[in-house]
Amino acid sequence: MTGRPRLAVIGAGPAGLAAGLAAAARGVPVTLVDAAPDAGGQFYRQAAAGLGVRRPWALHHQWRTWERLRDGLAAHIAAGRVNHLTGHHVWSVEGESGAFIVHALHGREQEESVAVRADAVLLATGGYEKVLPFPGWTLPGVVTAGGAQAMLKSGLVLPGRTVVVAGTGPLLMPVAVGLAAAGAEVAALVESADPRAFVRHARVLAAHPDKLAEGARYAAGLARHRVGVHVRHAVVEAHGTDRLEAVTVAALDTDGRVRDGSEWRVPCDSLAVGHGMLPHTDLAETLGCRLDGVNVAVDDEQRTDVPGVWAAGETTGIGGAALSLAEGRIAGLSIAARLDSRAPEPSSYAPVAKARAGLREFFAAVDSVCDPPARWAERVGDDTLVCRCEEVPASAIREAVDELGAGDVRTVKLLTRAGMGWCQGRMCGPAVAGLAGCPPTPSRRPFARPVPLGVLAREPGESP
């Protein structure tokens, strides 16, 4: 295969694996670049080998799918069709004379620069959690819902002994069931959405009995572990001195406001909270790919509007592992055909495309129901930190808008430094936009992650 067009896949989660395996099976040399020590992404996150997990499947569902991906990857690596670079943190992708260079950091201190050259790039960079601020959310013991799940999967560690799971979205149920099954006391599952709103989407839901069955299994797990479920409720404050000691839960009215007199306190030492997911689009924005709202825009073949760049999985819209697998396979088939200067036969991925369309419709319905409460910003006190990196309180953001005339997120950032810290607004961006009453706007950062000056000063080496 020497001299054949090469594909660089960024991200080894479900989408990246599906795309890489599909392309490699059709003779395309693939370099799979991923920050984690093992393939699988967040969904198939594996426990450290030294922990000696005896039943790893107990922490996952769709385990057989993972086994097929894992074994397929191993076979392609052994055959020399896939080069899997683990522990490589991609910070930039640049185009060069019709080809691409993927720049990554490697090594224990992440100061070793590596460059991967390719003729096509697939962005399978996944998504990250959105957490909206509330009084006390910076206390030790408050973690994201996905963070609690990651602690359990990779380290077999519970975030606390008594946990409240709160926020909104389909991630909350598996997190609560997983923590309870591992021995935590889940004091409550607090969901701000109203499940009755799903009635409006009965046709879409009925077309996915597997998803309904999955939800029913989680509901049964909650009942088995005697987890109290409170819908149309929210955690409105976290309490504690040196660490979390309790949370206040309140009922919400149809406008998302707290119902008077509905508050009560739940003792706990950990709160796992999340308000949905957002796609990672930094690399796509740097390359100049068009966004559709907050998602990378793609066509029916998962191609972006930048020639030679494909995208699949959560970066094109949050939709879970099954949708990521479908998009990844379509992207891999398209890349293999396009690198041979021909269009892929529609029949080659028609069944997968049908599944993709159905899953996109399903998750669009879920997203419409599981939006955060419309009035959440009203519950954020002026002294609540919004940007944790730069320690910017809500009062500073409100002052920038009400008194200094800021009319967009960028101006708020310049006036307050909100979003200028280590995370570059990834954590606080949605909250800043919500408090300012401005739509979130993409920002084309030159780098997708912090890069040591020494790396920028020297010519990067090329991967083998």
Coordinates of C-alpha atoms in Angstrom, one line a residue:
M1 CA 0.0 0.0 0.0
T2 CA 3.1 2.3 -0.1
G3 CA 2.3 5.5 -2.0
R4 CA -1.5 5.2 -1.7
P5 CA -3.4 8.2 -0.4
R6 CA -3.4 8.3 3.4
L7 CA -6.1 9.1 5.9
A8 CA -5.6 10.6 9.3
V9 CA -8.5 9.9 11.7
I10 CA -8.5 12.2 14.8
G11 CA -10.3 10.5 17.6
A12 CA -10.6 6.8 18.4
G13 CA -14.2 6.8 19.7
P14 CA -17.1 5.0 18.0
A15 CA -17.1 7.3 15.0
G16 CA -13.3 7.3 14.5
L17 CA -13.0 3.6 14.8
A18 CA -15.9 2.9 12.5
A19 CA -14.5 5.2 9.8
G20 CA -10.9 3.9 10.2
L21 CA -11.9 0.3 10.0
A22 CA -14.1 0.9 6.9
A23 CA -11.4 2.8 5.1
A24 CA -8.6 0.4 6.0
A25 CA -10.7 -2.6 4.8
R26 CA -10.7 -1.0 1.4
G27 CA -7.0 -0.5 1.2
V28 CA -6.5 3.0 2.6
P29 CA -3.5 3.4 5.0
V30 CA -4.9 4.9 8.2
T31 CA -3.2 6.7 11.0
L32 CA -5.5 6.8 14.0
V33 CA -4.5 9.7 16.4
D34 CA -6.0 9.8 19.8
A35 CA -5.2 11.4 23.2
A36 CA -6.3 8.4 25.3
P37 CA -4.0 5.5 26.1
D38 CA -6.5 3.0 24.6
A39 CA -9.1 3.2 21.9
G40 CA -12.8 3.5 22.6
G41 CA -13.4 7.2 23.4
Q42 CA -15.5 8.3 26.2
F43 CA -18.3 5.8 25.5
Y44 CA -16.1 2.7 25.5
R45 CA -13.6 4.1 28.1
Q46 CA -11.7 1.2 29.6
A47 CA -10.4 0.7 33.2
A48 CA -6.6 0.8 33.6
A49 CA -5.0 -2.6 33.1
G50 CA -3.4 -2.6 36.5
L51 CA -6.8 -2.6 38.2
G52 CA -7.4 -6.2 37.1
V53 CA -11.1 -5.7 36.2
R54 CA -12.7 -9.2 36.1
R55 CA -16.0 -8.2 34.4
P56 CA -15.3 -5.1 32.3
W57 CA -18.6 -5.6 30.4
A58 CA -20.5 -4.8 33.7
L59 CA -19.6 -1.1 33.3
H60 CA -20.8 -0.9 29.7
H61 CA -23.7 -1.6 27.4
Q62 CA -23.2 -2.5 23.7
W63 CA -20.2 -4.5 24.8
R64 CA -20.4 -6.9 21.8
T65 CA -20.2 -3.9 19.5
W66 CA -17.1 -2.8 21.3
E67 CA -15.5 -6.2 21.0
R68 CA -16.0 -6.2 17.2
L69 CA -14.4 -2.7 17.0
R70 CA -11.5 -3.7 19.3
D71 CA -10.8 -6.9 17.4
G72 CA -11.1 -5.3 14.0
L73 CA -8.7 -2.6 15.0
A74 CA -6.2 -5.1 16.3
A75 CA -6.4 -7.1 13.1
H76 CA -5.8 -4.0 10.9
I77 CA -2.9 -2.9 13.1
A78 CA -1.3 -6.4 12.8
A79 CA -1.7 -6.3 9.1
G80 CA 0.0 -2.9 8.9
R81 CA -3.1 -1.1 7.5
V82 CA -3.7 1.1 10.6
N83 CA -1.1 2.9 12.7
H84 CA -2.6 3.7 16.1
L85 CA -1.0 6.7 17.9
T86 CA -2.1 6.7 21.5
G87 CA -1.4 9.6 23.9
H88 CA -1.2 12.1 21.1
H89 CA -3.1 15.3 21.8
V90 CA -3.9 17.1 18.5
W91 CA -3.5 20.8 18.7
S92 CA -3.8 21.9 15.1
V93 CA -4.5 20.7 11.5
E94 CA -3.2 22.6 8.6
G95 CA -3.6 22.2 4.8
E96 CA -0.6 22.2 2.6
S97 CA -0.6 21.8 -1.2
G98 CA -3.7 19.7 -1.3
A99 CA -2.6 17.6 1.7
F100 CA -2.8 18.0 5.5
I101 CA -0.4 18.0 8.5
V102 CA -1.9 17.0 11.8
H103 CA 0.1 18.4 14.7
A104 CA 0.1 16.6 18.0
L105 CA 1.8 16.7 21.4
H106 CA 3.2 13.5 22.8
G107 CA 5.2 12.3 25.8
R108 CA 4.9 12.4 29.5
E109 CA 5.0 16.2 29.7
Q110 CA 3.3 16.7 26.3
E111 CA 6.2 18.6 25.0
E112 CA 7.2 16.2 22.2
S113 CA 5.9 17.5 18.9
V114 CA 4.7 15.0 16.3
A115 CA 3.4 15.7 12.7
V116 CA 1.2 13.3 10.8
R117 CA 0.9 13.9 7.0
A118 CA -2.2 12.8 5.2
D119 CA -4.2 13.3 2.0
A120 CA -7.5 13.3 3.9
V121 CA -8.6 14.0 7.4
L122 CA -11.6 12.7 9.4
L123 CA -12.6 14.8 12.5
A124 CA -14.1 12.5 15.1
T125 CA -13.3 14.7 18.1
G126 CA -16.5 13.9 20.0
G127 CA -18.3 16.2 22.5
Y128 CA -18.1 17.6 26.0
E129 CA -20.5 18.3 28.8
K130 CA -22.4 21.5 29.3
V131 CA -22.8 22.6 32.9
L132 CA -24.8 25.7 33.8
P133 CA -23.7 27.5 37.0
F134 CA -25.7 27.8 40.2
P135 CA -24.8 28.9 43.7
G136 CA -22.2 26.4 45.2
W137 CA -21.4 24.7 41.9
T138 CA -17.6 25.2 42.5
L139 CA -17.6 23.3 45.8
P140 CA -15.3 20.2 46.0
G141 CA -17.6 17.2 45.5
V142 CA -19.5 18.7 42.6
V143 CA -18.6 16.9 39.3
T144 CA -20.1 16.6 35.9
A145 CA -22.3 13.6 35.3
G146 CA -20.0 12.3 32.6
G147 CA -17.0 12.9 34.9
A148 CA -18.6 10.7 37.5
Q149 CA -19.1 8.0 34.9
A150 CA -15.5 8.3 33.7
M151 CA -14.2 8.0 37.2
L152 CA -16.2 4.8 37.6
K153 CA -15.3 3.3 34.2
S154 CA -11.6 4.1 34.2
G155 CA -10.6 4.1 37.8
L156 CA -13.4 2.1 39.5
V157 CA -13.8 5.1 41.8
L158 CA -17.0 6.6 43.1
P159 CA -17.3 10.4 43.3
G160 CA -18.8 10.0 46.8
R161 CA -20.8 7.7 49.0
T162 CA -24.0 9.6 48.8
V163 CA -24.6 11.1 45.4
V164 CA -27.3 13.3 43.8
V165 CA -27.5 13.1 40.0
A166 CA -29.0 16.2 38.5
G167 CA -29.5 18.4 35.4
T168 CA -31.2 17.2 32.2
G169 CA -30.6 14.8 29.3
P170 CA -30.4 11.0 28.6
L171 CA -27.0 10.7 30.3
L172 CA -28.4 11.1 33.8
M173 CA -30.2 7.7 33.9
P174 CA -27.2 5.5 33.0
V175 CA -25.0 7.5 35.4
A176 CA -27.4 7.1 38.3
V177 CA -27.8 3.4 37.6
G178 CA -24.1 2.8 37.2
L179 CA -23.2 4.6 40.4
A180 CA -25.9 2.8 42.4
A181 CA -24.9 -0.6 41.0
A182 CA -21.3 0.1 42.0
G183 CA -22.3 0.7 45.6
A184 CA -23.1 4.4 45.9
E185 CA -26.2 5.6 47.6
V186 CA -27.9 7.7 44.9
A187 CA -30.1 10.0 47.0
A188 CA -32.0 11.4 44.1
L189 CA -32.1 11.8 40.3
V190 CA -33.2 15.3 39.6
E191 CA -34.4 15.9 36.0
S192 CA -35.5 19.4 34.9
A193 CA -37.4 18.1 31.8
D194 CA -41.0 17.0 31.8
P195 CA -41.3 13.5 30.3
R196 CA -44.8 14.2 29.3
A197 CA -43.4 16.3 26.5
F198 CA -42.3 13.1 24.8
V199 CA -45.9 12.5 23.9
R200 CA -45.5 15.0 21.1
H201 CA -42.8 12.8 19.6
A202 CA -44.6 9.5 19.9
R203 CA -44.2 8.6 16.2
V204 CA -40.4 9.1 16.3
L205 CA -40.0 7.3 19.6
A206 CA -42.1 4.3 18.4
A207 CA -39.8 3.9 15.4
H208 CA -36.9 3.1 17.9
P209 CA -38.1 0.2 20.1
D210 CA -34.5 -0.6 21.0
K211 CA -34.0 2.9 22.5
L212 CA -37.3 2.6 24.4
A213 CA -36.2 -0.8 25.8
E214 CA -32.9 0.7 26.8
G215 CA -34.7 3.5 28.7
A216 CA -37.0 0.9 30.3
R217 CA -34.0 -1.1 31.6
Y218 CA -32.5 2.0 33.2
A219 CA -35.9 2.9 34.8
A220 CA -36.0 -0.7 36.2
G221 CA -32.5 -0.2 37.5
L222 CA -33.5 3.0 39.3
A223 CA -36.5 1.2 40.8
R224 CA -34.3 -1.8 41.9
H225 CA -31.9 0.5 43.7
R226 CA -34.7 2.6 45.1
V227 CA -33.5 5.8 43.5
G228 CA -36.1 8.6 43.9
V229 CA -36.7 10.3 40.5
H230 CA -37.9 13.9 40.5
V231 CA -38.9 15.3 37.1
R232 CA -39.5 19.0 36.5
H233 CA -37.1 19.7 39.4
A234 CA -33.7 21.3 39.6
V235 CA -30.8 21.6 42.0
V236 CA -30.9 25.3 42.8
E237 CA -28.0 25.5 45.3
A238 CA -25.2 23.4 46.7
H239 CA -24.2 23.8 50.3
G240 CA -21.0 23.2 52.2
T241 CA -17.9 24.9 53.7
D242 CA -14.7 23.0 52.6
R243 CA -16.7 20.5 50.5
L244 CA -20.2 19.6 49.5
E245 CA -22.6 18.7 52.3
A246 CA -26.1 19.0 50.8
V247 CA -28.1 20.4 47.9
T248 CA -31.4 22.2 47.7
V249 CA -33.8 20.8 45.2
A250 CA -36.9 22.7 44.0
A251 CA -39.9 22.1 41.7
L252 CA -40.1 24.1 38.5
D253 CA -43.2 25.6 36.9
T254 CA -43.9 25.4 33.1
D255 CA -41.7 28.5 32.6
G256 CA -38.8 27.1 34.4
R257 CA -39.2 29.2 37.5
V258 CA -38.9 27.7 41.0
R259 CA -42.3 27.1 42.6
D260 CA -42.6 29.0 45.9
G261 CA -42.3 26.8 48.9
S262 CA -41.2 23.7 46.9
E263 CA -37.5 23.7 48.1
W264 CA -36.1 20.9 50.2
R265 CA -32.5 19.9 51.2
V266 CA -30.9 16.6 50.3
P267 CA -27.8 15.6 52.3
C268 CA -25.0 14.3 50.0
D269 CA -21.2 14.4 49.6
S270 CA -21.3 14.4 45.8
L271 CA -23.3 16.0 43.1
A272 CA -23.0 14.7 39.5
V273 CA -24.6 17.4 37.3
G274 CA -24.9 17.9 33.5
H275 CA -27.1 19.9 31.2
G276 CA -26.5 18.2 27.9
M277 CA -23.5 18.0 25.5
L278 CA -21.7 20.2 23.0
P279 CA -19.6 19.2 20.1
H280 CA -15.8 19.7 19.9
T281 CA -15.4 21.9 16.9
D282 CA -12.0 23.6 17.5
L283 CA -10.1 21.8 14.8
A284 CA -13.0 22.2 12.3
E285 CA -13.1 25.9 13.0
T286 CA -9.4 26.2 12.5
L287 CA -9.6 24.5 9.2
G288 CA -12.5 26.9 8.2
C289 CA -15.2 24.3 8.1
R290 CA -18.7 25.7 8.1
L291 CA -20.8 25.2 11.2
D292 CA -24.6 24.6 11.3
G293 CA -25.4 26.2 14.7
V294 CA -22.9 24.6 17.0
N295 CA -22.3 21.5 14.9
V296 CA -19.9 20.9 12.0
A297 CA -21.9 21.0 8.8
V298 CA -21.6 17.9 6.6
D299 CA -23.3 16.5 3.5
D300 CA -24.7 13.0 3.0
E301 CA -21.2 11.5 2.8
Q302 CA -20.1 13.3 6.0
R303 CA -17.9 15.7 4.0
T304 CA -17.4 19.2 5.3
D305 CA -17.2 22.1 2.9
V306 CA -13.4 22.0 3.1
P307 CA -12.1 19.6 0.4
G308 CA -10.4 16.6 1.9
V309 CA -12.0 17.0 5.4
W310 CA -14.7 14.7 6.7
A311 CA -16.4 14.8 10.1
A312 CA -18.5 12.2 12.0
G313 CA -19.9 11.5 15.4
E314 CA -20.7 14.0 18.1
T315 CA -18.8 16.8 16.4
T316 CA -21.6 16.9 13.8
G317 CA -24.4 16.8 16.4
I318 CA -24.8 15.0 19.7
G319 CA -26.5 11.6 19.2
G320 CA -24.8 8.8 21.0
A321 CA -22.7 5.8 20.1
A322 CA -25.1 4.2 17.6
L323 CA -25.4 7.4 15.5
S324 CA -21.6 7.9 15.7
L325 CA -21.0 4.4 14.4
A326 CA -23.3 5.0 11.5
E327 CA -21.8 8.3 10.5
G328 CA -18.3 6.9 10.9
R329 CA -18.9 4.0 8.6
I330 CA -20.4 6.3 6.0
A331 CA -17.4 8.6 6.2
G332 CA -15.0 5.7 5.9
L333 CA -16.7 4.4 2.8
S334 CA -16.8 7.8 1.3
I335 CA -13.2 8.5 2.0
A336 CA -12.0 5.2 0.5
A337 CA -14.0 5.9 -2.7
R338 CA -13.0 9.6 -3.0
L339 CA -9.3 8.9 -2.5
D340 CA -9.6 6.7 -5.6
S341 CA -11.2 9.7 -7.4
R342 CA -14.6 8.3 -7.6
A343 CA -18.0 8.8 -5.9
P344 CA -19.1 6.0 -3.6
E345 CA -21.9 3.8 -4.7
P346 CA -25.0 4.9 -2.7
S347 CA -25.9 1.2 -2.3
S348 CA -22.7 0.7 -0.4
Y349 CA -24.0 2.6 2.6
A350 CA -27.8 2.9 2.0
P351 CA -28.8 0.8 5.0
V352 CA -26.5 2.7 7.3
A353 CA -27.7 6.0 5.9
K354 CA -31.3 5.0 6.7
A355 CA -30.3 4.2 10.3
R356 CA -28.4 7.5 10.5
A357 CA -31.5 9.5 9.4
G358 CA -33.7 7.7 12.0
L359 CA -31.3 8.3 14.8
R360 CA -30.8 11.9 13.9
E361 CA -34.6 12.4 14.1
F362 CA -34.8 10.5 17.4
F363 CA -32.1 12.6 19.1
A364 CA -33.5 15.8 17.7
A365 CA -36.7 14.9 19.6
V366 CA -34.8 14.1 22.8
D367 CA -32.9 17.4 22.5
S368 CA -36.1 19.4 22.1
V369 CA -37.5 17.9 25.4
C370 CA -34.3 18.0 27.4
D371 CA -33.4 21.6 26.9
P372 CA -32.2 23.3 30.1
P373 CA -35.0 25.4 31.8
A374 CA -35.6 28.7 30.1
R375 CA -35.3 30.7 33.3
W376 CA -32.1 29.1 34.7
A377 CA -30.2 32.4 34.6
E378 CA -32.6 34.0 37.0
R379 CA -31.4 31.6 39.7
V380 CA -27.7 32.5 39.3
G381 CA -26.8 35.0 42.1
D382 CA -24.5 37.9 41.4
D383 CA -21.7 36.4 43.5
T384 CA -21.8 33.0 41.7
L385 CA -18.7 32.4 39.8
V386 CA -19.4 31.8 36.1
C387 CA -15.9 31.7 34.7
R388 CA -13.9 29.5 37.1
C389 CA -10.6 29.9 35.4
E390 CA -10.6 33.7 35.7
E391 CA -12.9 33.9 38.7
V392 CA -15.5 36.1 37.0
P393 CA -18.8 36.4 38.9
A394 CA -22.2 36.7 37.4
S395 CA -22.3 40.4 38.5
A396 CA -19.4 41.3 36.2
I397 CA -21.2 39.8 33.2
R398 CA -24.4 41.5 34.0
E399 CA -22.6 44.8 34.5
A400 CA -20.8 44.4 31.1
V401 CA -24.2 44.1 29.4
D402 CA -26.4 46.5 31.5
E403 CA -24.0 49.3 32.2
L404 CA -21.1 49.0 29.7
G405 CA -23.3 48.1 26.6
A406 CA -21.8 44.8 25.6
G407 CA -24.0 43.2 23.0
D408 CA -22.2 40.0 22.1
V409 CA -20.2 37.3 23.8
R410 CA -16.8 38.5 22.5
T411 CA -17.4 42.0 24.0
V412 CA -18.4 40.5 27.3
K413 CA -15.2 38.4 27.2
L414 CA -13.0 41.5 26.5
L415 CA -14.6 43.5 29.3
T416 CA -14.7 40.7 32.0
R417 CA -12.0 38.2 30.9
A418 CA -14.7 35.5 31.1
G419 CA -13.5 32.7 28.8
M420 CA -9.8 33.8 28.7
G421 CA -8.6 31.1 31.0
W422 CA -7.2 27.6 30.6
C423 CA -10.4 26.1 29.1
Q424 CA -10.8 29.1 26.7
G425 CA -14.5 29.3 27.4
R426 CA -15.4 25.7 26.8
M427 CA -16.9 25.4 30.3
C428 CA -18.3 28.9 30.8
G429 CA -19.2 29.8 27.2
P430 CA -22.8 28.7 27.3
A431 CA -23.3 30.3 30.7
V432 CA -21.8 33.6 29.7
A433 CA -24.0 33.7 26.6
G434 CA -27.1 32.8 28.6
L435 CA -26.5 35.4 31.3
A436 CA -25.7 38.0 28.7
G437 CA -28.7 37.2 26.6
C438 CA -26.6 36.7 23.5
P439 CA -26.4 33.7 21.1
P440 CA -23.3 31.6 21.5
T441 CA -20.8 32.4 18.7
P442 CA -18.0 30.1 17.4
S443 CA -14.5 31.4 17.9
R444 CA -11.7 30.3 15.5
R445 CA -8.9 29.6 17.9
P446 CA -5.5 29.0 16.3
F447 CA -4.9 26.0 18.6
A448 CA -7.2 23.4 19.9
R449 CA -5.3 23.1 23.2
P450 CA -2.5 24.9 25.1
V451 CA 0.9 24.4 23.4
P452 CA 4.3 25.0 25.0
L453 CA 6.2 27.9 23.4
G454 CA 9.2 25.5 22.9
V455 CA 7.0 23.4 20.6
L456 CA 6.1 26.4 18.5
A457 CA 9.7 27.5 18.3
R458 CA 11.1 24.3 16.8
E459 CA 10.3 22.4 13.7
P460 CA 8.0 19.5 14.6
G461 CA 9.1 16.0 13.7
E462 CA 7.1 13.6 11.5
S463 CA 5.6 10.4 12.9
P464 CA 6.8 7.1 11.5

